[in-house]
PDB file of C-alpha atoms in Angstrom:
ATOM      1  CA  MET J  29       1.728  16.368 -13.969  1.00 77.00           C
ATOM      2  CA  ALA J  30       0.824  18.868 -16.709  1.00 85.00           C
ATOM      3  CA  ALA J  31      -2.440  19.615 -14.901  1.00 91.00           C
ATOM      4  CA  LEU J  32      -0.621  20.393 -11.648  1.00 95.00           C
ATOM      5  CA  LEU J  33       1.811  22.720 -13.423  1.00 96.00           C
ATOM      6  CA  ALA J  34      -1.112  24.544 -15.048  1.00 95.00           C
ATOM      7  CA  GLN J  35      -2.805  24.918 -11.663  1.00 96.00           C
ATOM      8  CA  MET J  36       0.336  26.394 -10.100  1.00 96.00           C
ATOM      9  CA  ALA J  37       0.695  28.767 -13.039  1.00 96.00           C
ATOM     10  CA  ALA J  38      -2.886  29.982 -12.533  1.00 96.00           C
ATOM     11  CA  LEU J  39      -2.468  30.750  -8.824  1.00 95.00           C
ATOM     12  CA  GLY J  40      -3.067  34.320  -7.788  1.00 88.00           C
ATOM     13  CA  GLY J  41      -0.990  35.995  -5.117  1.00 87.00           C
ATOM     14  CA  LEU J  42       1.573  33.663  -3.623  1.00 92.00           C
ATOM     15  CA  ARG J  43       3.021  30.874  -5.776  1.00 93.00           C
ATOM     16  CA  PRO J  44       6.419  29.174  -6.191  1.00 94.00           C
ATOM     17  CA  ARG J  45       9.083  31.309  -7.839  1.00 94.00           C
ATOM     18  CA  ARG J  46      10.880  28.226  -9.144  1.00 96.00           C
ATOM     19  CA  VAL J  47       9.610  24.749 -10.022  1.00 97.00           C
ATOM     20  CA  ILE J  48      12.003  21.860 -10.564  1.00 97.00           C
ATOM     21  CA  LEU J  49      10.191  19.170 -12.518  1.00 97.00           C
ATOM     22  CA  THR J  50      11.886  15.779 -12.528  1.00 97.00           C
ATOM     23  CA  LEU J  51      10.914  13.144 -15.089  1.00 96.00           C
ATOM     24  CA  ASN J  52      12.183   9.871 -13.674  1.00 95.00           C
ATOM     25  CA  LEU J  53      12.033   8.339 -17.142  1.00 92.00           C
ATOM     26  CA  PRO J  54      12.375  10.086 -20.513  1.00 91.00           C
ATOM     27  CA  ALA J  55       9.001  11.395 -21.734  1.00 92.00           C
ATOM     28  CA  PRO J  56       9.758  13.343 -24.925  1.00 93.00           C
ATOM     29  CA  ALA J  57       6.203  14.518 -25.614  1.00 93.00           C
ATOM     30  CA  LEU J  58       5.697  15.846 -22.092  1.00 92.00           C
ATOM     31  CA  ALA J  59       9.158  17.423 -22.001  1.00 94.00           C
ATOM     32  CA  SER J  60       8.522  19.213 -25.323  1.00 94.00           C
ATOM     33  CA  ALA J  61       5.125  20.475 -24.186  1.00 93.00           C
ATOM     34  CA  VAL J  62       6.584  21.807 -20.937  1.00 93.00           C
ATOM     35  CA  ARG J  63       9.502  23.526 -22.674  1.00 93.00           C
ATOM     36  CA  ALA J  64       7.209  25.116 -25.265  1.00 93.00           C
ATOM     37  CA  ARG J  65       5.127  27.027 -22.743  1.00 94.00           C
ATOM     38  CA  ASP J  66       5.944  30.277 -20.981  1.00 95.00           C
ATOM     39  CA  TRP J  67       5.527  29.848 -17.232  1.00 96.00           C
ATOM     40  CA  PRO J  68       5.072  32.564 -14.597  1.00 96.00           C
ATOM     41  CA  PHE J  69       7.808  30.881 -12.554  1.00 96.00           C
ATOM     42  CA  ALA J  70      11.287  29.687 -13.405  1.00 96.00           C
ATOM     43  CA  LEU J  71      10.916  26.095 -14.609  1.00 96.00           C
ATOM     44  CA  GLU J  72      13.862  23.710 -14.385  1.00 96.00           C
ATOM     45  CA  LEU J  73      13.257  20.441 -16.222  1.00 96.00           C
ATOM     46  CA  VAL J  74      15.324  17.416 -15.199  1.00 97.00           C
ATOM     47  CA  VAL J  75      15.082  14.201 -17.223  1.00 96.00           C
ATOM     48  CA  ASN J  76      16.723  11.109 -15.762  1.00 96.00           C
ATOM     49  CA  ASP J  77      18.345   8.623 -18.119  1.00 93.00           C
ATOM     50  CA  VAL J  78      17.991   5.962 -15.428  1.00 93.00           C
ATOM     51  CA  PRO J  79      15.214   6.081 -12.816  1.00 94.00           C
ATOM     52  CA  VAL J  80      16.251   6.708  -9.222  1.00 95.00           C
ATOM     53  CA  GLY J  81      14.393   6.680  -5.924  1.00 94.00           C
ATOM     54  CA  PHE J  82      11.945   9.261  -4.581  1.00 95.00           C
ATOM     55  CA  GLY J  83      14.367  10.614  -2.001  1.00 96.00           C
ATOM     56  CA  THR J  84      17.267  10.826  -4.431  1.00 97.00           C
ATOM     57  CA  ASN J  85      15.217  12.873  -6.882  1.00 97.00           C
ATOM     58  CA  HIS J  86      14.194  15.362  -4.207  1.00 97.00           C
ATOM     59  CA  ASN J  87      17.669  15.647  -2.740  1.00 98.00           C
ATOM     60  CA  ARG J  88      18.999  16.417  -6.214  1.00 97.00           C
ATOM     61  CA  ALA J  89      16.276  19.015  -6.709  1.00 97.00           C
ATOM     62  CA  PHE J  90      17.135  20.598  -3.350  1.00 97.00           C
ATOM     63  CA  ALA J  91      20.826  20.780  -4.306  1.00 96.00           C
ATOM     64  CA  ARG J  92      19.981  22.253  -7.716  1.00 96.00           C
ATOM     65  CA  ASP J  93      17.701  24.861  -6.131  1.00 96.00           C
ATOM     66  CA  ARG J  94      20.453  25.841  -3.683  1.00 94.00           C
ATOM     67  CA  VAL J  95      22.889  26.438  -6.556  1.00 95.00           C
ATOM     68  CA  LEU J  96      20.287  28.565  -8.355  1.00 95.00           C
ATOM     69  CA  GLY J  97      19.543  30.577  -5.213  1.00 93.00           C
ATOM     70  CA  GLY J  98      17.171  28.775  -2.886  1.00 86.00           C
ATOM     71  CA  SER J  99      14.434  30.296  -0.737  1.00 88.00           C
ATOM     72  CA  ASP J 100      13.734  29.662   2.932  1.00 93.00           C
ATOM     73  CA  ALA J 101      11.128  27.044   1.983  1.00 94.00           C
ATOM     74  CA  PHE J 102      11.388  24.002  -0.247  1.00 95.00           C
ATOM     75  CA  ALA J 103       8.233  22.192  -1.383  1.00 97.00           C
ATOM     76  CA  VAL J 104       7.877  18.495  -2.181  1.00 97.00           C
ATOM     77  CA  ILE J 105       4.798  17.859  -4.340  1.00 97.00           C
ATOM     78  CA  ASN J 106       3.607  14.646  -5.988  1.00 96.00           C
ATOM     79  CA  PRO J 107       2.247  14.843  -9.552  1.00 94.00           C
ATOM     80  CA  ASP J 108      -1.022  13.221  -8.351  1.00 94.00           C
ATOM     81  CA  ILE J 109      -1.873  16.305  -6.251  1.00 96.00           C
ATOM     82  CA  ARG J 110      -4.644  18.672  -7.355  1.00 97.00           C
ATOM     83  CA  LEU J 111      -4.812  22.132  -5.789  1.00 97.00           C
ATOM     84  CA  LEU J 112      -8.045  23.348  -4.205  1.00 95.00           C
ATOM     85  CA  GLY J 113      -7.612  27.083  -4.005  1.00 95.00           C
ATOM     86  CA  ASN J 114      -4.137  28.306  -3.119  1.00 97.00           C
ATOM     87  CA  PRO J 115      -2.687  26.101  -0.360  1.00 97.00           C
ATOM     88  CA  PHE J 116       0.615  27.986  -0.344  1.00 97.00           C
ATOM     89  CA  ILE J 117      -0.879  31.066   1.345  1.00 97.00           C
ATOM     90  CA  PRO J 118      -1.972  29.399   4.630  1.00 97.00           C
ATOM     91  CA  MET J 119       1.019  27.053   4.595  1.00 97.00           C
ATOM     92  CA  VAL J 120       3.479  29.934   4.339  1.00 97.00           C
ATOM     93  CA  GLU J 121       1.586  31.792   7.088  1.00 97.00           C
ATOM     94  CA  VAL J 122       2.155  28.843   9.448  1.00 97.00           C
ATOM     95  CA  PHE J 123       5.736  28.558   8.276  1.00 95.00           C
ATOM     96  CA  ARG J 124       6.458  32.218   9.003  1.00 95.00           C
ATOM     97  CA  SER J 125       4.608  32.419  12.321  1.00 97.00           C
ATOM     98  CA  ARG J 126       6.102  29.251  13.834  1.00 97.00           C
ATOM     99  CA  PRO J 127       9.907  29.334  13.789  1.00 97.00           C
ATOM    100  CA  ALA J 128      10.101  25.725  15.003  1.00 98.00           C
ATOM    101  CA  ALA J 129       8.077  24.475  12.022  1.00 98.00           C
ATOM    102  CA  GLY J 130      10.400  22.259  10.036  1.00 98.00           C
ATOM    103  CA  CYS J 131       7.579  20.856   7.924  1.00 98.00           C
ATOM    104  CA  VAL J 132       4.161  22.330   7.130  1.00 98.00           C
ATOM    105  CA  TYR J 133       1.557  20.281   5.300  1.00 98.00           C
ATOM    106  CA  PRO J 134      -2.046  20.666   4.051  1.00 98.00           C
ATOM    107  CA  ARG J 135      -5.129  18.575   4.682  1.00 96.00           C
ATOM    108  CA  GLN J 136      -5.549  15.913   2.025  1.00 96.00           C
ATOM    109  CA  ILE J 137      -8.852  14.687   0.641  1.00 96.00           C
ATOM    110  CA  ASP J 138      -9.609  12.123  -2.047  1.00 93.00           C
ATOM    111  CA  ARG J 139     -11.552  12.796  -5.263  1.00 91.00           C
ATOM    112  CA  HIS J 140     -14.819  12.162  -3.384  1.00 92.00           C
ATOM    113  CA  GLY J 141     -14.022  14.783  -0.745  1.00 93.00           C
ATOM    114  CA  ARG J 142     -13.205  12.268   1.987  1.00 92.00           C
ATOM    115  CA  GLN J 143     -10.395  12.957   4.421  1.00 91.00           C
ATOM    116  CA  GLN J 144      -7.233  11.058   3.469  1.00 91.00           C
ATOM    117  CA  ASP J 145      -5.185   9.217   6.086  1.00 90.00           C
ATOM    118  CA  SER J 146      -2.092  11.324   5.417  1.00 93.00           C
ATOM    119  CA  GLU J 147      -1.280  11.782   9.121  1.00 95.00           C
ATOM    120  CA  ARG J 148       0.025   8.645  10.796  1.00 95.00           C
ATOM    121  CA  LEU J 149       1.448   7.249  14.002  1.00 94.00           C
ATOM    122  CA  LEU J 150       4.779   5.461  14.286  1.00 95.00           C
ATOM    123  CA  PRO J 151       4.437   2.280  12.200  1.00 94.00           C
ATOM    124  CA  THR J 152       4.617  -0.791  14.399  1.00 93.00           C
ATOM    125  CA  LEU J 153       3.688  -4.325  13.406  1.00 89.00           C
ATOM    126  CA  ARG J 154       0.570  -4.139  15.585  1.00 89.00           C
ATOM    127  CA  ARG J 155      -0.570  -0.887  13.984  1.00 89.00           C
ATOM    128  CA  LEU J 156       0.081  -2.178  10.485  1.00 88.00           C
ATOM    129  CA  LEU J 157      -2.030  -5.252  11.194  1.00 85.00           C
ATOM    130  CA  ARG J 158      -4.856  -3.111  12.576  1.00 85.00           C
ATOM    131  CA  ARG J 159      -4.576  -0.883   9.525  1.00 75.00           C
ATOM    132  CA  HIS J 160      -4.454  -3.498   6.774  1.00 70.00           C
ATOM    133  CA  VAL J 161      -6.383  -6.337   8.411  1.00 73.00           C
ATOM    134  CA  GLY J 162      -8.659  -4.461  10.773  1.00 61.00           C
ATOM    135  CA  GLY J 163      -9.329  -1.541   8.435  1.00 65.00           C
ATOM    136  CA  ARG J 164      -8.318   1.133  10.938  1.00 67.00           C
ATOM    137  CA  ARG J 165      -6.945   3.656   8.449  1.00 70.00           C
ATOM    138  CA  HIS J 166      -7.272   6.896  10.438  1.00 76.00           C
ATOM    139  CA  GLU J 167      -4.813   6.540  13.311  1.00 83.00           C
ATOM    140  CA  VAL J 168      -4.462  10.095  14.639  1.00 85.00           C
ATOM    141  CA  ALA J 169      -7.224  11.450  16.864  1.00 82.00           C
ATOM    142  CA  ASP J 170      -8.615  14.941  16.262  1.00 80.00           C
ATOM    143  CA  GLY J 171      -6.287  17.522  17.764  1.00 80.00           C
ATOM    144  CA  ALA J 172      -3.446  15.030  18.255  1.00 87.00           C
ATOM    145  CA  ARG J 173      -0.021  15.375  16.659  1.00 92.00           C
ATOM    146  CA  PRO J 174       1.036  12.766  14.096  1.00 96.00           C
ATOM    147  CA  ASP J 175       4.396  11.042  14.246  1.00 97.00           C
ATOM    148  CA  TRP J 176       4.759  11.426  10.488  1.00 98.00           C
ATOM    149  CA  VAL J 177       2.895  12.608   7.400  1.00 97.00           C
ATOM    150  CA  ASN J 178       3.102  11.358   3.846  1.00 96.00           C
ATOM    151  CA  ALA J 179       5.293  13.274   1.430  1.00 97.00           C
ATOM    152  CA  ALA J 180       2.642  13.938  -1.215  1.00 97.00           C
ATOM    153  CA  PHE J 181       2.780  17.664  -0.355  1.00 98.00           C
ATOM    154  CA  LEU J 182       5.234  19.115   2.152  1.00 98.00           C
ATOM    155  CA  LEU J 183       6.624  22.596   2.690  1.00 98.00           C
ATOM    156  CA  LEU J 184      10.018  22.137   4.310  1.00 98.00           C
ATOM    157  CA  ARG J 185      12.176  24.749   5.978  1.00 97.00           C
ATOM    158  CA  ARG J 186      15.441  24.865   4.061  1.00 96.00           C
ATOM    159  CA  GLN J 187      17.479  24.977   7.281  1.00 97.00           C
ATOM    160  CA  ALA J 188      15.678  21.933   8.687  1.00 98.00           C
ATOM    161  CA  TYR J 189      16.007  19.918   5.469  1.00 98.00           C
ATOM    162  CA  ALA J 190      19.710  20.737   5.268  1.00 97.00           C
ATOM    163  CA  GLU J 191      20.281  19.868   8.946  1.00 97.00           C
ATOM    164  CA  VAL J 192      18.980  16.320   8.493  1.00 98.00           C
ATOM    165  CA  GLN J 193      20.613  16.052   5.036  1.00 97.00           C
ATOM    166  CA  GLY J 194      17.291  15.540   3.305  1.00 97.00           C
ATOM    167  CA  PHE J 195      15.799  12.173   2.508  1.00 98.00           C
ATOM    168  CA  ASP J 196      17.750   9.013   3.225  1.00 98.00           C
ATOM    169  CA  GLU J 197      18.476   7.744  -0.277  1.00 97.00           C
ATOM    170  CA  ARG J 198      18.796   4.146   0.878  1.00 95.00           C
ATOM    171  CA  TYR J 199      14.993   4.049   0.778  1.00 94.00           C
ATOM    172  CA  HIS J 200      14.210   3.550  -2.903  1.00 87.00           C
ATOM    173  CA  MET J 201      10.497   4.057  -2.339  1.00 87.00           C
ATOM    174  CA  TYR J 202       8.237   3.994   0.745  1.00 94.00           C
ATOM    175  CA  CYS J 203       9.098   4.933   4.342  1.00 96.00           C
ATOM    176  CA  GLU J 204      11.488   7.704   3.303  1.00 97.00           C
ATOM    177  CA  ASP J 205       8.825  10.167   4.480  1.00 98.00           C
ATOM    178  CA  VAL J 206       8.492   8.363   7.820  1.00 98.00           C
ATOM    179  CA  ASP J 207      12.243   8.477   8.290  1.00 98.00           C
ATOM    180  CA  LEU J 208      12.480  12.167   7.335  1.00 98.00           C
ATOM    181  CA  CYS J 209       9.706  13.179   9.745  1.00 98.00           C
ATOM    182  CA  LEU J 210      11.269  11.236  12.619  1.00 98.00           C
ATOM    183  CA  ARG J 211      14.709  12.754  12.043  1.00 98.00           C
ATOM    184  CA  LEU J 212      13.286  16.271  11.810  1.00 98.00           C
ATOM    185  CA  GLN J 213      11.537  15.876  15.152  1.00 98.00           C
ATOM    186  CA  LEU J 214      14.589  14.331  16.786  1.00 98.00           C
ATOM    187  CA  ARG J 215      16.417  17.542  15.855  1.00 98.00           C
ATOM    188  CA  GLY J 216      13.694  19.652  17.511  1.00 98.00           C
ATOM    189  CA  TRP J 217      11.665  20.614  14.422  1.00 98.00           C
ATOM    190  CA  GLN J 218       7.869  20.378  14.377  1.00 98.00           C
ATOM    191  CA  LEU J 219       5.400  18.953  11.883  1.00 98.00           C
ATOM    192  CA  LEU J 220       2.496  21.389  11.592  1.00 98.00           C
ATOM    193  CA  ARG J 221      -0.718  21.197   9.576  1.00 97.00           C
ATOM    194  CA  ALA J 222      -2.123  24.291   7.881  1.00 97.00           C
ATOM    195  CA  ASP J 223      -5.833  23.630   8.396  1.00 95.00           C
ATOM    196  CA  ALA J 224      -6.910  26.181   5.795  1.00 97.00           C
ATOM    197  CA  ALA J 225      -4.835  24.475   3.090  1.00 98.00           C
ATOM    198  CA  VAL J 226      -6.646  21.629   1.341  1.00 97.00           C
ATOM    199  CA  VAL J 227      -5.475  19.541  -1.608  1.00 97.00           C
ATOM    200  CA  GLU J 228      -6.830  16.524  -3.422  1.00 97.00           C
ATOM    201  CA  HIS J 229      -4.509  13.532  -3.463  1.00 95.00           C
ATOM    202  CA  ARG J 230      -5.268  10.874  -6.047  1.00 86.00           C
ATOM    203  CA  ALA J 231      -3.168   8.226  -4.334  1.00 71.00           C
ATOM    204  CA  GLU J 232      -2.541   5.096  -6.410  1.00 63.00           C
ATOM    205  CA  ARG J 233      -1.405   2.877  -3.479  1.00 51.00           C
ATOM    206  CA  ALA J 234       0.658   0.801  -5.890  1.00 44.00           C
ATOM    207  CA  SER J 235       1.981  -1.471  -3.134  1.00 44.00           C
ATOM    208  CA  HIS J 236      -1.553  -2.846  -2.784  1.00 47.00           C
ATOM    209  CA  ARG J 237      -1.599  -3.897  -6.466  1.00 49.00           C
ATOM    210  CA  LEU J 238       1.943  -4.491  -7.732  1.00 58.00           C
ATOM    211  CA  LEU J 239       4.285  -7.129  -6.347  1.00 70.00           C
ATOM    212  CA  SER J 240       7.379  -5.047  -7.161  1.00 73.00           C
ATOM    213  CA  HIS J 241       6.035  -2.134  -5.109  1.00 76.00           C
ATOM    214  CA  LEU J 242       5.013  -4.459  -2.293  1.00 82.00           C
ATOM    215  CA  GLY J 243       8.578  -5.771  -2.232  1.00 86.00           C
ATOM    216  CA  TRP J 244       9.983  -2.238  -2.033  1.00 85.00           C
ATOM    217  CA  HIS J 245       7.524  -1.433   0.744  1.00 89.00           C
ATOM    218  CA  LEU J 246       8.493  -4.471   2.828  1.00 92.00           C
ATOM    219  CA  ARG J 247      12.229  -3.866   2.364  1.00 94.00           C
ATOM    220  CA  SER J 248      11.783  -0.222   3.342  1.00 95.00           C
ATOM    221  CA  LEU J 249       9.848  -1.190   6.466  1.00 96.00           C
ATOM    222  CA  ALA J 250      12.619  -3.584   7.456  1.00 96.00           C
ATOM    223  CA  ARG J 251      15.209  -0.831   6.967  1.00 96.00           C
ATOM    224  CA  LEU J 252      13.098   1.653   8.954  1.00 97.00           C
ATOM    225  CA  TRP J 253      12.655  -0.709  11.894  1.00 97.00           C
ATOM    226  CA  ARG J 254      16.428  -1.267  12.042  1.00 97.00           C
ATOM    227  CA  SER J 255      17.258   2.447  11.825  1.00 98.00           C
ATOM    228  CA  SER J 256      18.593   4.602  14.647  1.00 97.00           C
ATOM    229  CA  ALA J 257      15.939   7.235  13.864  1.00 98.00           C
ATOM    230  CA  TYR J 258      13.136   4.741  14.502  1.00 97.00           C
ATOM    231  CA  ARG J 259      14.798   3.384  17.639  1.00 97.00           C
ATOM    232  CA  ASP J 260      15.534   6.820  19.101  1.00 97.00           C
ATOM    233  CA  TYR J 261      12.108   8.253  18.306  1.00 97.00           C
ATOM    234  CA  ARG J 262      10.330   5.212  19.721  1.00 95.00           C
ATOM    235  CA  ALA J 263      12.366   5.479  22.919  1.00 95.00           C
ATOM    236  CA  LEU J 264      11.113   9.059  23.360  1.00 93.00           C
ATOM    237  CA  HIS J 265       7.528   8.393  22.289  1.00 85.00           C
ATOM    238  CA  ARG J 266       6.575   4.863  23.326  1.00 72.00           C
ATOM    239  CA  PRO J 267       3.536   3.745  21.237  1.00 56.00           C
TER     240      PRO J 267
END
């Protein structure tokens, strides 16, 4: 997290004018280190007494940013992201040139330079089996549009995020990004990749290792499959 903040501070040209950093659990040493430094952007530090879900944290950050004077764009960035160059420049270019862009995202690679499977198709039981049993991790063909993208790094149009009322907070963790992307598209907004923007995502994939995370993942999938967003999107785009 500290490394990502330092990278954003070192960006030349275009960079965020405000960063809202949420610590989901108290971390006194990190909080003190962050407060002690002068940043080239306005830094708002939020420390939760009790941990809450991914979507809840970002919805609270969105509301806080609006009170402070929000911009047209609102970024969601995981702490396990590492910047390669300045991804904000090409992402903002796409954002400004495409009025229907509700969500702009970069290409993601892993620490070995391999393309990450951040773009996905609508999750069905068949596709999940092919992915986890058959090893078919890259689902979207070159040049094709994904149904959803992971929320490790998203640039969201404030109007679009507000229209769909942000993340659905009933998802504690996992599938909240699927749900958000489906609801954005159902309202006519597009998901667009900025090809010139590249970031490194050091994904932990905790649901593959921890039973608690696997349980959250399965419960979130069940909620997604029962949702009106999933049903309506699938009716329009039969997999």
